[in-house]
Amino acid sequence: MIAALNLTFLVFAVIVACAALNVKDLLSAIVLLSAFSFFMCLLWTEMGAVDVAFTEAAVGAGVSTAFFVAAIYNTTRRTKD
Amino acid sequence: MIEWMVTKHSYWFYIILIMTGFYGMMAKNNLMKKLIGMNIFQWAIILYYISIGSKKGGTIPIIDAQAAVRHAVRAADYINPLPHVLMLTAIVVGVATTGIALTLLVIIYRKYGTLEEDEIIEALKK
Amino acid sequence: MNKFLALFVTLVAGALLAYGAEGLPPWGDPQQPASIHVSPRYIEKTVDETGVPNAVTSVLADYRGYDTMFETSVIFTAGVAVMMLLRGMNHGKRS
Amino acid sequence: MVRDLDDIIIRTCARIMVPFMQVYGLYVFVHGHSSPGGGFQGGCIMAASFILLATAFNIKEAKMRFTEKVNGIFCCLGVFIYAGTGAVAVIFSGNFLDYSRWTNILPTNPVMARYYGMALIELGVQITVMAVMVSIFLDLVTGGSHEEVMKTDD
């Protein structure tokens, strides 16, 4: 539990979350959401929750992104906001 | 005041993340963006639960074998494993329910040809 | 929905959360209520009672087995729901 | 998915990587008792190997390796293993999910019986998670038809 590392990862997570909500392309938004998920994984490793971080790296950043990309492939990339 | 800011600065970031996800769920027009906001909201809450379990001076909850043989396991040396277990199940269930939400989005796109909320409402009024 | 109304609701919710965060224990406090109720027993007895050094696995699969069992059935239900929604729609369109 | 884009580099890399990913998934499951890991993580890594197979080759190739019938059976088999492990303890006059009653059929002491009971539980979780994740991905990417769909625009 290192406070400086924790603060850095939290700031990056907030920036990436805001970027994922504001980018004008859905595929980019999903890639940014994957990056957000990976920062969450780093945060949990830093807090000592290794099992949860492992699950997040396998499920959140891996399989979840594959689901989103599959849904985008069947719908559209276009968004207005 | 300064000490209060230092000891609780993490909670402020959790609140900012929750607000980001909440705003995305309410204000965005695209349904996929709403789903992304919901995911951010969910992960912020999981992050708060995990941070409850952390202890200053504690290590990861895998018990040292030598200490266990000597019956000298002290609970203060290890991080609380209970929130980890609850959130481990929450993450996997969250991904499964995200799969159902994406399925519903695919069905909506097949029926209306768009994912924008206002265009769907226009199509529903006809 | 109006963006300013959404922003207002978000800010009010954030202010309420910040007001609630004032009553939380300091971050990483070893004596906070969540860390002194049942988890010391799990940590101290896990090797003696189950032989598993990883406390997360022993709590997940043994002490709280009901939780994980119904969680597994939730995943199974989600898979069946996706199957029914997508394939059922397709079938209706074809006939 | 990529029928017109026949890239030999991606296919060769995927063919080399898939067995190692599956072995790693089993390693994570087996070492879940003494190191980070367990059923959820191992199941997701094994599901990721099949998803890689489906994206690098095509849907038909992945379904030849892991057929739809086997997938459906595995979805139910994991939950069945979990509930059956608990129910066997009831037969030996214990509580539901009380693995120490397994000493009636395993030649061990109650502590190690709980150890092996947990391994069985994790096996059930791993099988269910793997099968359901692959099933959801294949349903989503083909739109439910489970055939190759080629999109031309957008």
Coordinates of C-alpha atoms in Angstrom, one line a residue:
Chain A
M1 CA 0.0 0.0 0.0
I2 CA 2.0 3.0 -1.3
A3 CA 0.1 6.3 -1.2
A4 CA 2.0 8.0 -4.1
L5 CA 1.4 5.0 -6.5
N6 CA -2.2 4.8 -5.4
L7 CA -2.8 8.5 -6.1
T8 CA -1.1 8.3 -9.6
F9 CA -3.2 5.3 -10.6
L10 CA -6.4 7.0 -9.3
V11 CA -5.7 10.2 -11.4
F12 CA -5.0 8.1 -14.5
A13 CA -8.2 6.1 -13.9
V14 CA -10.3 9.2 -13.7
I15 CA -8.8 10.7 -16.8
V16 CA -9.3 7.5 -18.8
A17 CA -12.9 7.2 -17.6
C18 CA -13.7 10.8 -18.7
A19 CA -12.0 10.1 -22.1
A20 CA -14.0 6.9 -22.6
L21 CA -17.3 8.8 -22.1
N22 CA -16.4 11.7 -24.3
V23 CA -14.7 10.2 -27.4
K24 CA -16.7 10.3 -30.6
D25 CA -16.1 6.8 -31.8
L26 CA -17.5 3.7 -30.0
L27 CA -14.6 1.4 -30.8
S28 CA -12.2 4.0 -29.3
A29 CA -14.5 4.3 -26.3
I30 CA -14.3 0.5 -25.8
V31 CA -10.5 0.5 -26.0
L32 CA -10.3 3.3 -23.5
L33 CA -12.7 1.3 -21.2
S34 CA -10.3 -1.6 -21.4
A35 CA -7.5 0.8 -20.4
F36 CA -9.6 1.9 -17.4
S37 CA -10.1 -1.7 -16.4
F38 CA -6.4 -2.2 -16.5
F39 CA -5.8 0.8 -14.3
M40 CA -8.3 -0.8 -11.9
C41 CA -6.3 -4.0 -12.0
L42 CA -3.1 -2.1 -11.1
L43 CA -4.9 -0.3 -8.3
W44 CA -6.0 -3.6 -6.8
T45 CA -2.6 -5.1 -7.1
E46 CA -1.3 -2.1 -5.2
M47 CA -3.9 -2.6 -2.5
G48 CA -3.0 -6.2 -2.0
A49 CA -6.0 -7.8 -3.6
V50 CA -4.1 -10.1 -5.9
D51 CA -7.0 -12.5 -6.6
V52 CA -9.3 -9.7 -7.6
A53 CA -6.6 -8.1 -9.8
F54 CA -6.0 -11.4 -11.6
T55 CA -9.7 -11.8 -12.2
E56 CA -10.0 -8.2 -13.4
A57 CA -7.1 -8.7 -15.8
A58 CA -8.6 -11.9 -17.2
V59 CA -12.3 -10.9 -17.2
G60 CA -12.6 -7.2 -17.3
A61 CA -9.7 -6.3 -19.6
G62 CA -9.9 -9.5 -21.7
V63 CA -13.2 -11.2 -22.2
S64 CA -15.4 -8.1 -21.5
T65 CA -13.6 -6.2 -24.3
A66 CA -14.1 -9.1 -26.6
F67 CA -17.8 -9.0 -25.9
F68 CA -18.0 -5.2 -26.5
V69 CA -16.1 -5.6 -29.8
A70 CA -18.4 -8.4 -30.9
A71 CA -21.4 -6.2 -30.2
I72 CA -19.9 -3.3 -32.1
Y73 CA -19.3 -5.6 -35.0
N74 CA -23.0 -6.4 -35.1
T75 CA -24.2 -2.9 -34.6
T76 CA -22.5 0.4 -35.5
R77 CA -19.5 2.5 -34.6
R78 CA -21.4 5.8 -35.1
T79 CA -22.3 8.0 -32.2
K80 CA -23.4 11.6 -31.9
D81 CA -22.0 12.4 -28.5
Chain B
M1 CA -7.9 19.9 7.9
I2 CA -4.8 18.8 6.0
E3 CA -4.7 15.5 7.9
W4 CA -8.3 15.0 7.0
M5 CA -7.6 15.6 3.4
V6 CA -4.6 13.2 3.4
T7 CA -6.3 10.3 5.2
K8 CA -9.4 10.3 3.1
H9 CA -8.1 11.4 -0.3
S10 CA -9.0 8.1 -1.9
Y11 CA -12.6 8.4 -1.0
W12 CA -12.8 11.7 -3.1
F13 CA -11.5 9.9 -6.1
Y14 CA -14.1 7.1 -5.7
I15 CA -16.8 9.8 -5.5
I16 CA -15.5 11.4 -8.7
L17 CA -15.5 8.0 -10.5
I18 CA -19.1 7.3 -9.3
M19 CA -20.2 10.8 -10.5
T20 CA -18.5 10.2 -13.9
G21 CA -20.4 6.9 -14.4
F22 CA -23.7 8.4 -13.1
Y23 CA -23.5 11.4 -15.4
G24 CA -22.6 9.1 -18.3
M25 CA -25.7 6.9 -17.6
M26 CA -28.0 9.9 -17.4
A27 CA -26.8 12.4 -20.0
K28 CA -25.3 10.4 -22.9
N29 CA -27.6 9.9 -25.8
N30 CA -26.0 6.7 -27.2
L31 CA -27.1 3.4 -25.5
M32 CA -23.6 1.9 -25.8
K33 CA -22.2 5.0 -24.0
K34 CA -24.8 4.5 -21.3
L35 CA -23.5 0.9 -20.9
I36 CA -19.9 2.2 -20.6
G37 CA -21.1 4.6 -17.9
M38 CA -22.7 1.7 -16.1
N39 CA -19.5 -0.3 -16.2
I40 CA -17.5 2.7 -14.8
F41 CA -20.1 3.0 -12.0
Q42 CA -19.9 -0.7 -11.2
W43 CA -16.1 -0.7 -11.1
A44 CA -16.0 2.4 -8.8
I45 CA -18.2 0.7 -6.3
I46 CA -16.1 -2.5 -6.4
L47 CA -13.0 -0.3 -5.9
Y48 CA -14.6 1.2 -2.8
Y49 CA -15.3 -2.3 -1.4
I50 CA -11.8 -3.5 -2.1
S51 CA -10.3 -0.5 -0.4
I52 CA -12.3 -1.2 2.8
G53 CA -10.3 -4.5 3.1
S54 CA -6.9 -2.9 2.9
K55 CA -4.8 -2.5 6.1
K56 CA -1.7 -0.4 6.7
G57 CA 1.2 -2.8 7.3
G58 CA -0.7 -5.8 6.0
T59 CA 0.4 -8.2 3.2
I60 CA -1.6 -10.2 0.7
P61 CA -4.0 -12.9 2.3
I62 CA -1.9 -15.9 1.5
I63 CA -0.9 -17.4 4.8
D64 CA 2.8 -18.0 5.5
A65 CA 3.3 -21.8 5.9
Q66 CA 6.0 -21.6 8.6
A67 CA 3.8 -19.3 10.7
A68 CA 0.9 -21.6 10.3
V69 CA 2.9 -24.6 11.5
R70 CA 4.0 -22.7 14.6
H71 CA 0.3 -21.5 15.2
A72 CA 1.5 -17.9 15.1
V73 CA -0.8 -16.5 12.5
R74 CA -1.7 -12.9 13.5
A75 CA -4.8 -11.5 11.8
A76 CA -3.3 -8.0 11.7
D77 CA -0.5 -9.1 9.4
Y78 CA -2.9 -10.0 6.6
I79 CA -5.4 -8.0 4.5
N80 CA -9.1 -8.7 5.1
P81 CA -10.0 -11.5 2.6
L82 CA -13.8 -11.1 2.9
P83 CA -14.4 -8.1 0.5
H84 CA -12.1 -9.8 -2.0
V85 CA -14.3 -12.8 -2.1
L86 CA -17.5 -10.8 -2.5
M87 CA -16.1 -8.6 -5.2
L88 CA -14.5 -11.6 -7.1
T89 CA -18.0 -13.0 -7.6
A90 CA -19.4 -9.5 -8.4
I91 CA -16.9 -8.9 -11.2
V92 CA -17.7 -12.2 -13.0
V93 CA -21.5 -11.7 -12.6
G94 CA -21.0 -8.1 -13.8
V95 CA -19.4 -9.4 -17.0
A96 CA -22.2 -12.0 -17.6
T97 CA -24.9 -9.3 -17.1
T98 CA -23.0 -7.0 -19.5
G99 CA -23.2 -9.8 -22.0
I100 CA -27.0 -9.7 -21.6
A101 CA -27.1 -5.9 -22.0
L102 CA -25.1 -6.2 -25.2
T103 CA -27.5 -8.8 -26.5
L104 CA -30.4 -6.4 -25.9
L105 CA -28.4 -3.7 -27.8
V106 CA -27.9 -6.0 -30.8
I107 CA -31.7 -6.8 -30.8
I108 CA -32.5 -3.1 -30.6
Y109 CA -30.2 -2.3 -33.5
R110 CA -31.7 -5.0 -35.5
K111 CA -35.2 -3.7 -35.0
Y112 CA -34.6 0.1 -35.2
G113 CA -31.4 0.4 -37.1
T114 CA -29.9 2.9 -34.6
L115 CA -28.5 3.1 -31.1
E116 CA -29.3 6.8 -30.5
E117 CA -32.0 7.2 -27.8
D118 CA -33.8 10.1 -29.4
E119 CA -34.0 8.4 -32.8
I120 CA -35.5 5.3 -31.1
I121 CA -38.1 7.4 -29.4
E122 CA -39.0 9.1 -32.7
A123 CA -39.4 5.6 -34.3
L124 CA -41.6 4.5 -31.4
K125 CA -43.9 7.5 -31.8
K126 CA -44.8 6.6 -35.4
Chain C
M1 CA -32.6 14.2 -20.9
N2 CA -31.5 17.7 -20.3
K3 CA -27.7 17.8 -19.7
F4 CA -27.9 20.6 -17.1
L5 CA -30.5 18.7 -15.1
A6 CA -28.3 15.6 -15.3
L7 CA -25.3 17.6 -14.1
F8 CA -27.3 19.1 -11.3
V9 CA -28.5 15.6 -10.1
T10 CA -25.0 14.3 -10.4
L11 CA -23.5 17.1 -8.3
V12 CA -26.2 16.7 -5.6
A13 CA -25.5 13.0 -5.4
G14 CA -21.7 13.7 -5.3
A15 CA -22.2 16.2 -2.5
L16 CA -24.3 13.7 -0.5
L17 CA -21.6 11.0 -1.0
A18 CA -18.9 13.4 0.1
Y19 CA -21.0 14.2 3.2
G20 CA -21.2 10.5 3.9
A21 CA -17.5 9.9 3.3
E22 CA -16.8 12.2 6.3
G23 CA -18.1 9.5 8.6
L24 CA -15.9 6.7 7.1
P25 CA -12.8 5.5 9.0
P26 CA -9.4 6.6 7.7
W27 CA -8.2 4.8 4.6
G28 CA -6.3 1.6 5.5
D29 CA -7.0 1.7 9.2
P30 CA -6.4 -1.8 10.7
Q31 CA -9.0 -1.2 13.4
Q32 CA -11.9 -0.3 11.2
P33 CA -15.1 -2.2 11.9
A34 CA -15.0 -4.3 8.7
S35 CA -11.6 -5.8 9.6
I36 CA -12.3 -6.9 13.2
H37 CA -15.6 -8.7 13.0
V38 CA -15.3 -12.1 11.3
S39 CA -12.2 -11.9 9.0
P40 CA -9.6 -12.5 11.9
R41 CA -11.2 -15.9 12.4
Y42 CA -11.0 -16.8 8.7
I43 CA -7.3 -15.7 8.6
E44 CA -6.2 -17.5 11.7
K45 CA -8.1 -20.8 11.2
T46 CA -7.9 -21.3 7.5
V47 CA -4.7 -23.5 7.5
D48 CA -5.7 -25.5 10.5
E49 CA -9.3 -26.2 9.3
T50 CA -8.9 -26.6 5.6
G51 CA -5.2 -26.9 4.7
V52 CA -5.4 -24.2 2.1
P53 CA -2.9 -21.3 2.5
N54 CA -4.8 -18.9 0.2
A55 CA -7.5 -17.4 2.4
V56 CA -9.5 -16.1 -0.5
T57 CA -9.9 -19.5 -2.0
S58 CA -10.9 -21.1 1.3
V59 CA -13.5 -18.4 2.1
L60 CA -14.8 -18.5 -1.5
A61 CA -15.2 -22.3 -1.8
D62 CA -15.7 -23.5 1.8
Y63 CA -16.9 -20.9 4.3
R64 CA -19.1 -19.1 1.8
G65 CA -19.9 -22.0 -0.6
Y66 CA -23.5 -21.1 -1.0
D67 CA -22.6 -17.6 -2.3
T68 CA -20.3 -19.1 -5.0
M69 CA -22.8 -21.8 -5.9
F70 CA -25.6 -19.4 -6.7
E71 CA -23.2 -17.1 -8.4
T72 CA -22.3 -20.0 -10.7
S73 CA -25.9 -20.6 -11.4
V74 CA -26.3 -16.8 -12.2
I75 CA -23.6 -17.1 -14.8
F76 CA -25.3 -20.2 -16.2
T77 CA -28.6 -18.4 -16.3
A78 CA -27.0 -15.5 -18.1
G79 CA -25.6 -17.8 -20.8
V80 CA -29.1 -19.4 -21.3
A81 CA -30.7 -15.9 -21.5
V82 CA -28.3 -14.8 -24.2
M83 CA -28.9 -18.0 -26.1
M84 CA -32.7 -17.6 -25.9
L85 CA -32.8 -13.9 -26.8
L86 CA -30.6 -14.1 -29.9
R87 CA -31.6 -17.5 -31.3
G88 CA -35.2 -17.1 -30.5
M89 CA -35.4 -13.8 -32.4
N90 CA -33.6 -15.3 -35.4
H91 CA -36.0 -18.2 -35.5
G92 CA -39.0 -15.9 -35.5
K93 CA -37.7 -13.9 -38.3
R94 CA -37.1 -16.9 -40.5
S95 CA -40.5 -18.5 -40.2
Chain D
M1 CA -15.0 -13.3 -39.2
V2 CA -12.0 -12.6 -41.4
R3 CA -12.5 -14.7 -44.4
D4 CA -11.2 -12.3 -47.0
L5 CA -8.2 -11.2 -44.9
D6 CA -6.1 -14.3 -44.9
D7 CA -3.1 -13.3 -42.8
I8 CA -0.7 -16.1 -42.3
I9 CA 1.2 -14.4 -39.5
I10 CA -1.9 -14.0 -37.3
R11 CA -2.9 -17.6 -38.0
T12 CA 0.6 -19.1 -37.2
C13 CA 0.9 -17.0 -34.0
A14 CA -2.6 -18.0 -32.8
R15 CA -1.9 -21.7 -33.6
I16 CA 1.3 -21.5 -31.5
M17 CA -0.3 -19.6 -28.6
V18 CA -3.5 -21.5 -28.1
P19 CA -2.1 -24.7 -26.4
F20 CA 0.1 -22.6 -24.1
M21 CA -2.9 -20.5 -23.0
Q22 CA -4.9 -23.7 -22.2
V23 CA -2.1 -25.2 -20.2
Y24 CA -1.8 -21.9 -18.4
G25 CA -5.5 -21.9 -17.6
L26 CA -5.1 -25.4 -16.1
Y27 CA -2.0 -24.3 -14.2
V28 CA -3.9 -21.3 -12.7
F29 CA -6.8 -23.7 -11.6
V30 CA -4.5 -26.3 -10.1
H31 CA -2.3 -23.8 -8.2
G32 CA -5.4 -21.8 -6.9
H33 CA -5.0 -23.3 -3.5
S34 CA -1.5 -21.9 -2.7
S35 CA -1.2 -18.9 -5.0
P36 CA -3.5 -16.3 -6.7
G37 CA -5.9 -18.1 -9.0
G38 CA -8.8 -20.4 -9.1
G39 CA -11.8 -21.4 -11.1
F40 CA -12.9 -18.0 -12.4
Q41 CA -9.5 -16.9 -13.6
G42 CA -8.6 -20.2 -15.2
G43 CA -12.0 -20.5 -16.8
C44 CA -11.7 -17.0 -18.3
I45 CA -8.2 -17.8 -19.7
M46 CA -9.4 -21.0 -21.3
A47 CA -12.4 -19.1 -22.8
A48 CA -9.9 -16.5 -24.1
S49 CA -8.0 -19.2 -25.9
F50 CA -11.2 -20.3 -27.8
I51 CA -12.1 -16.6 -28.5
L52 CA -8.6 -16.2 -30.0
L53 CA -9.2 -19.3 -32.1
A54 CA -12.5 -17.8 -33.3
T55 CA -11.1 -14.4 -34.2
A56 CA -7.8 -15.5 -35.8
F57 CA -9.3 -18.3 -37.9
N58 CA -13.1 -18.3 -38.3
I59 CA -16.2 -19.4 -36.4
K60 CA -16.3 -22.8 -38.2
E61 CA -12.8 -23.6 -37.0
A62 CA -13.5 -22.8 -33.4
K63 CA -16.8 -24.8 -33.5
M64 CA -15.0 -27.7 -35.0
R65 CA -12.6 -27.8 -31.9
F66 CA -15.3 -27.0 -29.4
T67 CA -18.7 -28.1 -30.8
E68 CA -22.0 -26.6 -29.8
K69 CA -23.2 -29.8 -28.2
V70 CA -20.1 -30.1 -26.0
N71 CA -20.5 -26.4 -25.1
G72 CA -24.1 -26.9 -23.9
I73 CA -23.2 -30.0 -22.0
F74 CA -20.3 -28.2 -20.3
C75 CA -22.5 -25.3 -19.2
C76 CA -24.7 -27.7 -17.3
L77 CA -21.9 -30.0 -16.1
G78 CA -20.1 -27.3 -14.1
V79 CA -23.2 -26.4 -12.0
F80 CA -24.0 -30.1 -11.7
I81 CA -20.5 -30.9 -10.3
Y82 CA -20.8 -28.0 -7.8
A83 CA -24.2 -29.0 -6.6
G84 CA -23.4 -32.7 -6.7
T85 CA -20.3 -32.2 -4.5
G86 CA -22.5 -30.5 -1.9
A87 CA -25.2 -33.2 -2.2
V88 CA -22.8 -36.1 -1.6
A89 CA -22.1 -34.6 1.8
V90 CA -25.9 -34.8 2.5
I91 CA -25.9 -38.5 1.7
F92 CA -23.2 -39.1 4.3
S93 CA -25.4 -37.4 7.0
G94 CA -23.6 -34.0 6.9
N95 CA -24.8 -30.5 6.0
F96 CA -25.0 -29.3 2.4
L97 CA -21.5 -28.4 1.1
D98 CA -19.8 -29.8 4.2
Y99 CA -16.9 -31.5 2.5
S100 CA -15.4 -33.0 5.7
R101 CA -18.0 -35.8 5.3
W102 CA -16.1 -37.0 2.2
T103 CA -13.9 -39.0 4.5
N104 CA -16.4 -41.8 4.1
I105 CA -15.2 -42.4 0.6
L106 CA -11.8 -40.7 0.5
P107 CA -8.9 -42.3 2.6
T108 CA -7.9 -39.0 4.2
N109 CA -8.5 -37.0 7.3
P110 CA -11.3 -34.3 7.4
V111 CA -8.9 -31.4 6.8
M112 CA -7.6 -32.9 3.5
A113 CA -11.1 -33.9 2.6
R114 CA -12.0 -30.2 2.7
Y115 CA -8.9 -29.5 0.6
Y116 CA -10.0 -31.9 -2.2
G117 CA -13.6 -30.9 -1.9
M118 CA -12.6 -27.3 -2.7
A119 CA -10.6 -28.5 -5.7
L120 CA -13.8 -30.2 -7.1
I121 CA -15.8 -27.0 -6.5
E122 CA -13.2 -25.0 -8.4
L123 CA -13.4 -27.5 -11.2
G124 CA -17.1 -27.0 -11.5
V125 CA -16.7 -23.2 -11.5
Q126 CA -14.0 -23.4 -14.2
I127 CA -16.1 -25.6 -16.5
T128 CA -19.2 -23.4 -16.2
V129 CA -17.3 -20.1 -16.7
M130 CA -15.4 -21.4 -19.7
A131 CA -18.4 -22.8 -21.5
V132 CA -20.7 -19.8 -20.8
M133 CA -18.1 -17.2 -21.9
V134 CA -17.5 -19.0 -25.2
S135 CA -21.2 -19.4 -25.7
I136 CA -22.0 -15.7 -25.1
F137 CA -19.1 -14.6 -27.4
L138 CA -20.2 -16.9 -30.3
D139 CA -23.8 -15.8 -29.9
L140 CA -22.9 -12.1 -29.9
V141 CA -20.4 -12.2 -32.8
T142 CA -22.7 -14.1 -35.1
G143 CA -25.9 -12.5 -34.0
G144 CA -27.4 -15.8 -32.9
S145 CA -27.2 -17.5 -36.3
H146 CA -23.9 -19.3 -35.5
E147 CA -22.9 -18.9 -39.2
E148 CA -20.3 -16.7 -40.9
V149 CA -21.7 -13.3 -41.3
M150 CA -19.9 -10.8 -43.6
K151 CA -20.6 -7.1 -43.2
T152 CA -19.9 -4.9 -46.2
D153 CA -20.5 -1.3 -45.0
D154 CA -19.7 0.5 -41.7

